Amino acid sequence: MPDTEVIIERGSTARDLGPKLNRSAGDVVRFLLLQGEMVTATQSLTDDMIELFAAELGAEVRLVDPGEEREAELLAKFFDDEDDEEDESDWRPRPPVVTVMGHVDHGKTLLLDKIRNANVVAGEAGGITQHIGAYQVEWEGHPITFIDTPGHEAFTAMRARGAEVTDIVILVVAADDGVMPQTIEAINHAKAADVPIIVAVNKIDREQADPNRVLQQLSEHGLVPEAWGGDTIAVEVSALQNLGIEDLLEQVVLVAEIEELQASPEGRARGFVLEAELEIGRGPVASIIVERGTLRVGDPIVAGAAWGKVKALVDDHGNQIKEAPPSTPVQVLGFSEPPEAGDEVRVTPELAQARTIGEARAHRYRVASHVPAAASALGGAKLEDLFEQIQRGETATLNLILKADVRGSLEAVTESLRKLERDDVKLSFVHRGVGGITESDVELAQASAATIIGFNVRPDRRSREMAVKADVEIRTYEIIYKLLEDLEAAMLGMLSPVYEEIVTGEAEVRAIFRVPKIGAIAGCYVREGQITRGSKVRFLREGVVIWKGAVTSLRRFKEDAREVAAGFECGIGLSDYQDLKDGDIIETYDEREIPRT
């Protein structure tokens, strides 16, 4: 039996599996039969069946998606020699890559504009700056690359795909507003990425500005400024008055020097996609940041399933350039299709090799889309995993994202959960916030392997779909002791059966009608599924559960209806609840018990 790890494709048959483990297909079928599993030699096996047979033989196996093994072979064949060839003597200091984050309206955009404009050389001021998702400035001979993201959601989405692009985060906090919910989200996203954080206390020119209050609030979230004995750099700035910008850039350069950021400009280039789209007249256009090596016009490239040859490189000023060294943001023309944000870009020795890898990945994506997804390596942690870790004698850590309806609930649940910690079980709060469970929460959970706990709040449809796809666990509760019971049970390995909730319909309230002797009727548009009379229902306002009950009446025009499908309008009457508002969501659902195996 081989001592090394054996790669097995998901969905393999007994005929595929046996030879890889030095056994026949008959051995596999006979073993599974003794375990009560009736399979044929050509029938696809589940992950559990494969792992069970491997465990019987004492073999270490790694399950991969169909086509992934072929892709791994190709990557090893074309790229394994690169790391061996790279000589540390080729390493050179590279510009830092900086992401600016913070609460909406705290001045991120204006600050980025001031930094960019302060560094536009004479003669270029009248030109149009090309939007490529990033740009590079120079301060006293030191180049700095800024990623111009729309927010921390994009930052985390890239991290969830394995793209560790950012070296430094600048956290913008308004001196008059202080720390806000999105500021806390940004702090938690930056901490999860494990990168240095520089705080820019903005809007210090305002009358209500109170920088000390901001520093106090930041200290409460683990960012203690250097002036107070901590290690967080804080710089007071005014983007509007152009104050403190030079000090901020100086601190970025100092932090970059401490981090000793280096890369080799030699060899085939490697980088990450920031964004990509199909442009009329230009074809697929991808904005990328070069991580190492130098990207040149004419290089054969592959990113995800996209492949091609670099036809043109365009910098952030719209100028065509011949090459892009490490940390350079650049637009690339020549891909066969737009790659995905976060995809790794690699230069291959030959165009044929780029095409082979791209087509192998495209095939894998197509096959994987028809195979039930297994847990991703980056998927969220599960409560069920806790007990296994404890049994192995490990200190188990459960990463949590906690969302609640109001601040009081959030603090109460947090304190109650902290009391459950033991020597062998630690809880880590990746993020805590008030409001519904959003796509941003799911992305952060995927990137940090966290479980999402919702108290009196719900995920919306898109967040639910994203969580299923990313294999992120979301648990929602309305009774605090039930939440605590589940956590305690997970620690003891005694989780009770799960009640899977199936959302059957979703309708948006468009108008309210008052009917004598009946009360309020919600004029609704059914957005998804179907609304059925008598269904269990919950009432959501901005993702927060404000009422639960049942649909007592359902009408289409003046006629009673048993059910109304998506795409139609209807009138919905609800038991015992009259406080209806435009824009509220009515969500119907069923519950189904899933016994634990």
XYZ file of C-alpha atoms in Angstrom:
597
model
C 0.000 0.000 0.000
C 1.532 3.396 -0.911
C 2.560 5.618 2.011
C 1.996 8.788 0.041
C -1.317 10.566 -0.379
C -3.400 9.140 -3.235
C -5.489 11.563 -5.300
C -8.981 10.237 -6.068
C -11.589 12.020 -8.179
C -15.022 12.471 -6.664
C -17.628 10.233 -8.257
C -15.044 7.539 -9.092
C -16.353 4.006 -9.692
C -15.078 0.822 -8.021
C -13.294 0.129 -11.311
C -11.478 3.511 -11.015
C -10.811 3.304 -7.273
C -9.493 -0.273 -6.903
C -6.321 -0.028 -9.057
C -5.326 3.303 -7.445
C -5.223 1.503 -4.072
C -3.662 -1.710 -5.441
C -6.965 -3.571 -5.252
C -9.462 -4.876 -7.796
C -12.918 -3.448 -8.470
C -14.313 -6.677 -6.950
C -12.475 -5.976 -3.665
C -14.173 -2.577 -3.459
C -17.644 -3.961 -4.268
C -17.292 -6.832 -1.740
C -16.098 -4.514 1.030
C -18.965 -2.066 0.511
C -21.454 -4.948 0.389
C -20.302 -6.023 3.853
C -20.946 -2.458 5.006
C -24.514 -2.660 3.707
C -23.871 -0.693 0.493
C -25.053 -2.348 -2.728
C -22.972 -0.987 -5.628
C -21.817 -2.179 -9.040
C -18.298 -1.880 -10.465
C -19.377 0.951 -12.766
C -21.511 2.911 -10.289
C -20.242 6.279 -8.984
C -19.268 6.107 -5.317
C -19.983 8.742 -2.693
C -17.154 10.511 -0.849
C -18.004 8.503 2.299
C -17.717 5.176 0.449
C -14.318 6.087 -0.995
C -12.982 7.289 2.367
C -14.380 4.199 4.144
C -12.555 1.820 1.787
C -9.342 3.860 1.994
C -9.508 3.867 5.811
C -9.881 0.055 5.803
C -6.597 -0.176 3.882
C -4.888 2.504 5.967
C -4.454 4.675 2.873
C -4.328 8.471 2.851
C -6.545 9.823 0.083
C -7.329 13.339 -1.137
C -10.624 13.772 -2.945
C -10.607 16.216 -5.860
C -13.234 17.440 -8.291
C -13.507 15.597 -11.638
C -10.759 16.884 -13.933
C -8.753 18.425 -11.080
C -6.205 15.598 -11.106
C -5.533 16.148 -14.807
C -5.185 19.875 -14.158
C -2.747 19.247 -11.276
C -0.632 17.033 -13.561
C -0.517 19.760 -16.208
C 0.436 22.441 -13.671
C 3.180 20.225 -12.255
C 4.447 19.478 -15.748
C 4.587 23.128 -16.852
C 5.361 24.991 -13.627
C 7.104 22.785 -11.040
C 10.518 23.810 -12.286
C 9.827 27.514 -11.638
C 10.303 27.510 -7.862
C 13.463 25.435 -8.237
C 14.859 27.901 -10.750
C 14.057 31.022 -8.710
C 17.168 32.326 -6.995
C 16.836 34.513 -3.881
C 19.640 36.652 -5.242
C 17.152 37.776 -7.919
C 14.758 39.180 -5.317
C 14.310 42.954 -5.335
C 12.232 45.305 -3.137
C 8.786 45.753 -4.693
C 6.117 48.441 -4.227
C 3.520 47.750 -1.511
C -0.043 46.966 -2.620
C -2.485 49.012 -0.520
C -6.265 48.657 -0.143
C -8.316 51.543 1.299
C -11.343 50.480 3.354
C -13.859 52.029 5.746
C -17.457 53.117 6.311
C -19.442 54.613 3.451
C -19.220 58.465 3.314
C -16.103 58.569 5.476
C -14.052 59.916 2.566
C -12.380 56.865 0.962
C -13.014 58.008 -2.611
C -11.913 61.600 -2.028
C -8.777 60.415 -0.216
C -7.872 58.130 -3.136
C -8.505 60.988 -5.585
C -6.231 63.343 -3.616
C -3.454 60.740 -3.462
C -3.770 60.101 -7.201
C -3.958 63.785 -8.200
C -1.034 64.736 -5.966
C 1.108 62.316 -7.928
C 0.032 63.043 -11.494
C 3.099 64.422 -13.249
C 2.933 67.631 -15.254
C 1.557 67.130 -18.730
C -0.729 64.258 -17.720
C -3.216 66.301 -15.734
C -5.451 66.809 -18.757
C -5.470 63.133 -19.675
C -8.192 60.679 -18.784
C -7.216 58.252 -16.044
C -7.942 54.711 -17.149
C -10.049 52.783 -14.623
C -8.304 49.454 -14.214
C -9.249 48.668 -10.608
C -5.879 49.885 -9.323
C -3.266 52.570 -9.887
C 0.313 53.344 -8.929
C 1.640 56.584 -7.460
C 5.136 57.671 -6.501
C 6.066 59.410 -3.260
C 9.648 60.656 -2.893
C 10.913 57.997 -5.263
C 8.873 55.182 -3.687
C 6.166 53.659 -5.921
C 2.951 52.569 -4.127
C 0.124 50.565 -5.724
C -3.439 51.282 -4.563
C -6.315 48.877 -5.219
C -9.396 50.950 -5.937
C -11.998 48.471 -4.655
C -15.699 49.309 -4.275
C -15.506 48.052 -0.690
C -14.420 45.287 1.619
C -16.822 42.866 -0.118
C -14.591 42.724 -3.218
C -11.495 42.518 -1.016
C -12.893 39.488 0.838
C -14.323 37.835 -2.289
C -10.798 37.766 -3.719
C -9.378 36.352 -0.479
C -12.060 33.648 -0.499
C -10.713 32.574 -3.908
C -7.168 32.391 -2.530
C -5.902 35.714 -3.925
C -3.677 37.244 -1.227
C -3.161 40.519 -3.048
C -3.036 43.201 -0.343
C 0.075 44.041 1.704
C -1.315 46.971 3.733
C -4.839 48.191 4.571
C -5.591 51.886 5.120
C -8.680 52.150 7.327
C -10.482 55.478 6.834
C -12.513 56.698 9.833
C -14.273 60.085 9.903
C -13.245 62.163 12.930
C -16.798 63.499 13.387
C -18.679 60.188 12.937
C -16.284 57.782 14.615
C -16.391 54.008 14.316
C -19.501 52.837 12.431
C -20.855 49.342 11.563
C -19.026 49.210 8.232
C -15.827 50.356 9.963
C -16.058 47.331 12.261
C -16.672 45.073 9.241
C -13.617 46.539 7.513
C -11.474 46.001 10.653
C -12.558 42.353 10.854
C -11.938 41.774 7.144
C -8.454 43.279 7.426
C -7.648 41.253 10.559
C -8.822 38.067 8.843
C -6.357 38.835 6.030
C -3.561 39.246 8.622
C -2.133 42.409 7.058
C -0.874 45.628 8.738
C -3.556 48.296 9.265
C -2.849 52.035 9.072
C -5.703 54.221 10.349
C -6.436 57.472 8.502
C -8.541 59.670 10.821
C -10.235 61.779 8.143
C -12.270 65.036 8.215
C -10.215 66.566 11.062
C -11.114 70.008 9.650
C -14.757 69.625 10.762
C -16.043 71.429 13.858
C -17.426 68.230 15.388
C -14.137 66.355 14.795
C -12.915 64.422 17.847
C -9.854 62.319 16.904
C -9.331 61.122 20.494
C -12.833 59.641 20.602
C -12.055 57.783 17.349
C -8.815 56.384 18.804
C -10.684 55.264 21.930
C -13.312 53.472 19.821
C -10.614 51.815 17.688
C -8.835 50.617 20.869
C -12.050 48.842 21.882
C -11.773 46.860 18.646
C -8.142 45.848 19.138
C -6.490 48.704 17.206
C -4.495 50.488 19.926
C -2.610 53.509 18.485
C 1.158 53.840 18.912
C 0.681 57.048 20.929
C -1.228 54.982 23.513
C 1.372 52.221 23.707
C -0.090 50.022 20.970
C 1.218 49.098 17.539
C -1.405 50.662 15.239
C -0.258 53.665 13.201
C -2.873 56.441 13.147
C -2.550 59.531 10.920
C -4.852 62.577 11.064
C -5.846 63.745 7.576
C -8.321 65.931 5.741
C -8.890 64.770 2.189
C -10.971 67.895 1.528
C -8.258 70.307 2.724
C -5.412 68.077 1.448
C -3.931 67.859 4.952
C -1.856 64.921 6.211
C -1.703 63.120 2.837
C 2.119 63.281 2.770
C 2.287 61.919 6.353
C 0.007 59.036 5.373
C 2.139 58.102 2.351
C 5.275 58.312 4.495
C 3.784 55.799 6.954
C 2.837 53.454 4.090
C 6.460 53.500 2.871
C 7.777 52.890 6.430
C 5.451 49.932 6.991
C 6.425 48.526 3.577
C 10.113 48.753 4.548
C 9.441 46.935 7.839
C 7.528 44.209 5.973
C 10.528 43.815 3.597
C 8.332 43.220 0.569
C 10.341 41.526 -2.153
C 9.797 39.688 -5.418
C 11.880 38.508 -8.317
C 11.365 40.439 -11.567
C 13.013 37.530 -13.410
C 11.265 34.538 -14.916
C 7.703 33.951 -16.063
C 5.165 36.310 -14.535
C 2.478 35.402 -12.027
C -0.312 37.626 -10.737
C -3.998 37.949 -9.800
C -7.070 39.208 -11.635
C -8.720 42.246 -9.995
C -11.648 42.525 -12.402
C -12.485 41.539 -15.967
C -15.159 42.280 -18.546
C -16.006 41.973 -22.218
C -15.559 45.365 -23.904
C -17.004 46.200 -27.306
C -14.161 46.658 -29.768
C -11.492 45.386 -27.357
C -12.748 41.901 -26.471
C -12.018 40.339 -23.049
C -10.114 42.827 -20.872
C -8.666 41.856 -17.475
C -7.166 44.159 -14.853
C -4.408 42.354 -12.999
C -1.637 42.960 -10.493
C 1.676 41.261 -11.240
C 2.896 39.383 -8.169
C 6.302 38.210 -9.374
C 8.254 37.991 -12.615
C 7.694 40.480 -15.446
C 4.668 40.293 -17.732
C 5.451 41.193 -21.342
C 3.513 41.731 -24.559
C 3.450 38.425 -26.466
C 3.522 36.217 -23.343
C 1.188 33.182 -23.429
C -1.075 33.374 -20.343
C -3.763 31.416 -18.495
C -6.146 32.526 -15.701
C -8.851 30.114 -14.605
C -10.424 28.762 -17.800
C -9.326 31.825 -19.815
C -6.156 31.618 -21.892
C -4.457 33.551 -24.689
C -1.470 35.656 -25.653
C -0.880 39.179 -24.315
C -1.839 41.470 -27.218
C -1.466 44.701 -25.277
C -0.648 46.002 -21.784
C -2.265 49.283 -20.680
C -1.236 51.140 -17.517
C -3.490 53.190 -15.203
C -2.910 56.329 -17.309
C -4.148 54.635 -20.480
C -0.648 54.310 -21.948
C 0.396 51.147 -23.756
C 3.485 49.613 -22.171
C 5.741 46.720 -23.175
C 6.228 45.080 -19.766
C 4.927 45.125 -16.173
C 7.224 44.224 -13.220
C 6.030 43.025 -9.751
C 3.244 45.029 -7.967
C 2.316 46.793 -11.226
C -1.404 47.146 -11.990
C -2.111 46.694 -15.681
C -4.905 45.939 -18.151
C -4.336 42.843 -20.252
C -5.888 42.320 -23.693
C -5.755 38.936 -25.400
C -7.679 36.473 -23.202
C -10.056 33.985 -24.850
C -12.782 35.032 -22.369
C -12.970 37.261 -19.270
C -11.426 35.415 -16.275
C -12.927 35.629 -12.760
C -11.795 38.164 -10.129
C -9.246 36.436 -7.892
C -8.068 33.976 -10.566
C -4.310 33.435 -10.593
C -2.621 34.559 -13.821
C 0.317 32.436 -15.005
C 2.615 32.798 -17.995
C 3.211 29.451 -19.691
C 6.226 28.414 -21.803
C 4.057 28.005 -24.931
C 0.603 29.152 -26.081
C -0.451 25.508 -26.611
C 0.204 24.814 -22.917
C -1.913 27.804 -21.834
C -4.722 26.501 -24.021
C -4.393 22.946 -22.643
C -4.631 24.152 -19.015
C -7.506 26.548 -19.782
C -9.510 23.875 -21.596
C -8.840 21.308 -18.824
C -10.173 23.780 -16.264
C -13.198 24.631 -18.419
C -13.975 20.911 -18.630
C -13.582 20.529 -14.862
C -15.911 23.484 -14.195
C -18.542 21.982 -16.511
C -18.322 18.547 -14.904
C -18.206 19.927 -11.364
C -21.376 21.946 -11.999
C -23.230 18.635 -12.485
C -21.666 16.871 -9.488
C -22.892 17.516 -5.919
C -20.377 19.897 -4.392
C -18.276 18.558 -1.565
C -16.865 20.694 1.215
C -14.432 23.257 -0.101
C -11.018 23.583 1.494
C -11.996 27.161 2.209
C -15.551 26.264 3.225
C -16.954 27.436 6.535
C -16.304 25.473 9.715
C -19.061 23.183 10.976
C -20.241 22.682 14.545
C -20.044 18.924 13.920
C -16.261 19.261 13.415
C -15.726 20.491 16.965
C -16.123 17.188 18.774
C -13.796 15.377 16.358
C -11.053 17.922 17.078
C -11.611 17.617 20.827
C -11.437 13.796 20.626
C -8.086 14.054 18.844
C -6.801 16.012 21.838
C -6.571 19.258 19.877
C -7.659 22.648 21.119
C -10.674 23.241 18.927
C -11.376 26.777 17.727
C -14.733 27.673 16.230
C -14.692 30.851 14.142
C -18.038 32.645 14.353
C -19.735 35.480 12.525
C -22.536 36.703 14.770
C -25.426 38.821 13.474
C -28.373 39.974 15.604
C -31.447 42.193 15.310
C -30.366 44.870 17.825
C -27.198 45.871 19.664
C -28.541 44.629 23.015
C -29.169 41.127 21.627
C -25.715 41.094 20.030
C -23.971 41.855 23.323
C -26.147 39.415 25.298
C -25.500 36.540 22.879
C -21.769 37.355 22.748
C -21.418 37.287 26.537
C -23.435 34.064 26.828
C -21.282 32.367 24.166
C -18.037 33.462 25.819
C -19.129 31.659 29.016
C -19.205 28.370 27.069
C -15.460 28.452 26.359
C -13.370 25.692 27.905
C -9.675 24.795 27.883
C -10.201 22.567 24.847
C -12.739 24.756 23.017
C -12.167 28.382 22.056
C -14.567 30.702 20.255
C -13.219 33.360 17.896
C -15.565 36.128 16.727
C -14.422 36.989 13.211
C -17.188 39.594 12.936
C -20.171 40.786 14.967
C -22.844 43.120 13.652
C -26.469 44.219 13.678
C -28.784 43.491 10.725
C -29.612 40.721 8.275
C -27.086 38.130 7.070
C -25.562 39.497 3.847
C -23.438 38.237 0.968
C -20.500 40.055 2.574
C -20.950 37.917 5.716
C -20.956 34.729 3.630
C -17.813 35.807 1.760
C -16.052 36.572 5.041
C -17.181 33.213 6.473
C -15.796 31.415 3.433
C -12.492 33.300 3.592
C -12.035 32.711 7.339
C -13.645 29.232 7.685
C -16.345 30.555 10.011
C -19.887 29.501 10.938
C -22.550 32.224 10.707
C -24.903 32.508 13.675
C -28.022 34.661 13.225
C -30.167 35.741 16.196
C -33.587 37.076 15.116
C -32.152 37.773 11.651
C -32.218 35.895 8.350
C -30.109 35.639 5.186
C -31.715 36.963 2.007
C -32.166 34.727 -1.057
C -28.819 35.590 -2.674
C -26.952 35.067 0.607
C -28.608 31.663 1.061
C -27.656 30.596 -2.455
C -24.081 31.834 -1.994
C -23.780 29.972 1.337
C -24.900 26.686 -0.262
C -22.442 27.146 -3.126
C -19.551 28.069 -0.795
C -20.475 25.345 1.746
C -20.796 27.924 4.528
C -22.967 26.915 7.477
C -25.643 29.405 8.563
C -27.564 28.729 11.773
C -30.419 31.006 12.798
C -32.088 31.167 16.205
C -34.862 33.097 17.914
C -34.375 31.690 21.430
C -31.037 32.290 23.096
C -31.015 29.114 25.185
C -31.514 27.013 22.029
C -28.430 28.656 20.495
C -26.398 27.933 23.640
C -27.710 24.352 23.817
C -26.515 23.675 20.258
C -23.045 25.043 20.972
C -22.750 23.023 24.173
C -24.023 19.907 22.406
C -21.440 20.399 19.641
C -18.703 20.474 22.271
C -19.983 17.171 23.709
C -20.566 15.582 20.310
C -24.292 15.273 20.971
C -25.923 17.583 18.444
C -29.628 16.876 18.127
C -31.216 16.304 14.703
C -31.078 19.296 12.379
C -34.303 20.841 11.154
C -33.600 21.810 7.586
C -35.616 24.851 6.609
C -36.814 25.029 3.041
C -37.883 28.483 1.884
C -40.904 27.851 -0.333
C -41.774 31.383 -1.373
C -40.753 35.010 -1.132
C -42.999 38.011 -1.780
C -42.320 41.744 -1.576
C -44.933 44.057 -0.082
C -45.797 46.694 -2.710
C -48.921 48.304 -1.184
C -51.130 48.126 1.933
C -54.939 47.904 1.785
C -57.228 48.322 4.790
C -60.326 46.126 4.602
C -63.222 46.661 7.099
C -63.624 43.774 9.589
C -60.513 42.065 8.149
C -57.727 44.552 8.746
C -54.594 45.119 6.677
C -53.986 43.167 3.483
C -50.548 43.223 1.873
C -50.543 43.759 -1.884
C -47.506 41.700 -2.872
C -45.401 40.608 -5.823
C -44.149 37.018 -5.557
C -40.420 37.118 -6.360
C -39.485 33.470 -5.868
C -41.129 30.059 -5.371
C -44.820 30.161 -4.522
C -46.952 31.494 -1.677
C -49.441 28.933 -0.342
C -52.401 29.614 1.952
C -51.762 28.178 5.438
C -47.948 28.196 5.054
C -45.662 29.085 7.928
C -44.448 32.615 7.349
C -41.920 35.054 8.693
C -41.931 38.770 8.177
C -38.580 40.429 7.314
C -37.664 44.084 7.385
C -34.123 44.698 6.089
C -33.224 41.087 6.900
C -34.460 41.236 10.494
C -37.277 38.894 11.587
C -40.041 41.063 13.065
C -42.905 38.546 13.167
C -43.744 34.874 12.596
C -47.128 33.305 11.948
C -49.188 31.899 9.097
C -50.807 33.049 5.837
C -54.532 33.225 6.708
C -55.857 34.470 3.363
C -54.553 34.587 -0.195
C -56.251 36.279 -3.136
C -55.661 36.896 -6.822
C -57.695 39.965 -7.774
C -61.077 39.292 -6.055
C -60.840 35.493 -6.048
C -59.511 33.314 -3.232
C -56.414 31.352 -4.260
C -54.745 28.268 -2.796
C -51.310 29.266 -4.099
C -49.705 32.009 -6.186
C -46.508 31.403 -8.188
C -43.485 33.647 -8.801
C -44.059 36.511 -11.213
C -47.661 37.176 -10.113
C -49.254 39.697 -7.782
C -51.543 38.755 -4.904
C -53.131 39.935 -1.677
C -51.879 38.304 1.537
C -53.594 38.433 4.919
C -51.548 37.451 7.980
C -52.671 36.142 11.365
C -52.343 38.563 14.270
C -50.084 41.074 12.519
C -51.029 44.390 10.982
C -47.856 46.516 10.973
C -47.150 46.191 7.249
C -44.852 48.513 5.268
C -43.840 48.836 1.617
C -40.631 46.931 0.863
C -41.083 44.346 3.636
C -40.460 40.724 2.657
C -42.902 37.901 3.372
C -41.072 34.555 3.419
C -42.923 31.221 3.609
C -41.132 28.041 4.650
C -41.388 24.370 5.618
C -39.276 22.483 8.146
C -37.885 18.986 7.613
C -35.989 16.997 10.216
C -32.646 15.522 9.136
C -31.432 12.846 11.592
C -27.688 12.938 12.194
C -25.749 9.949 10.939
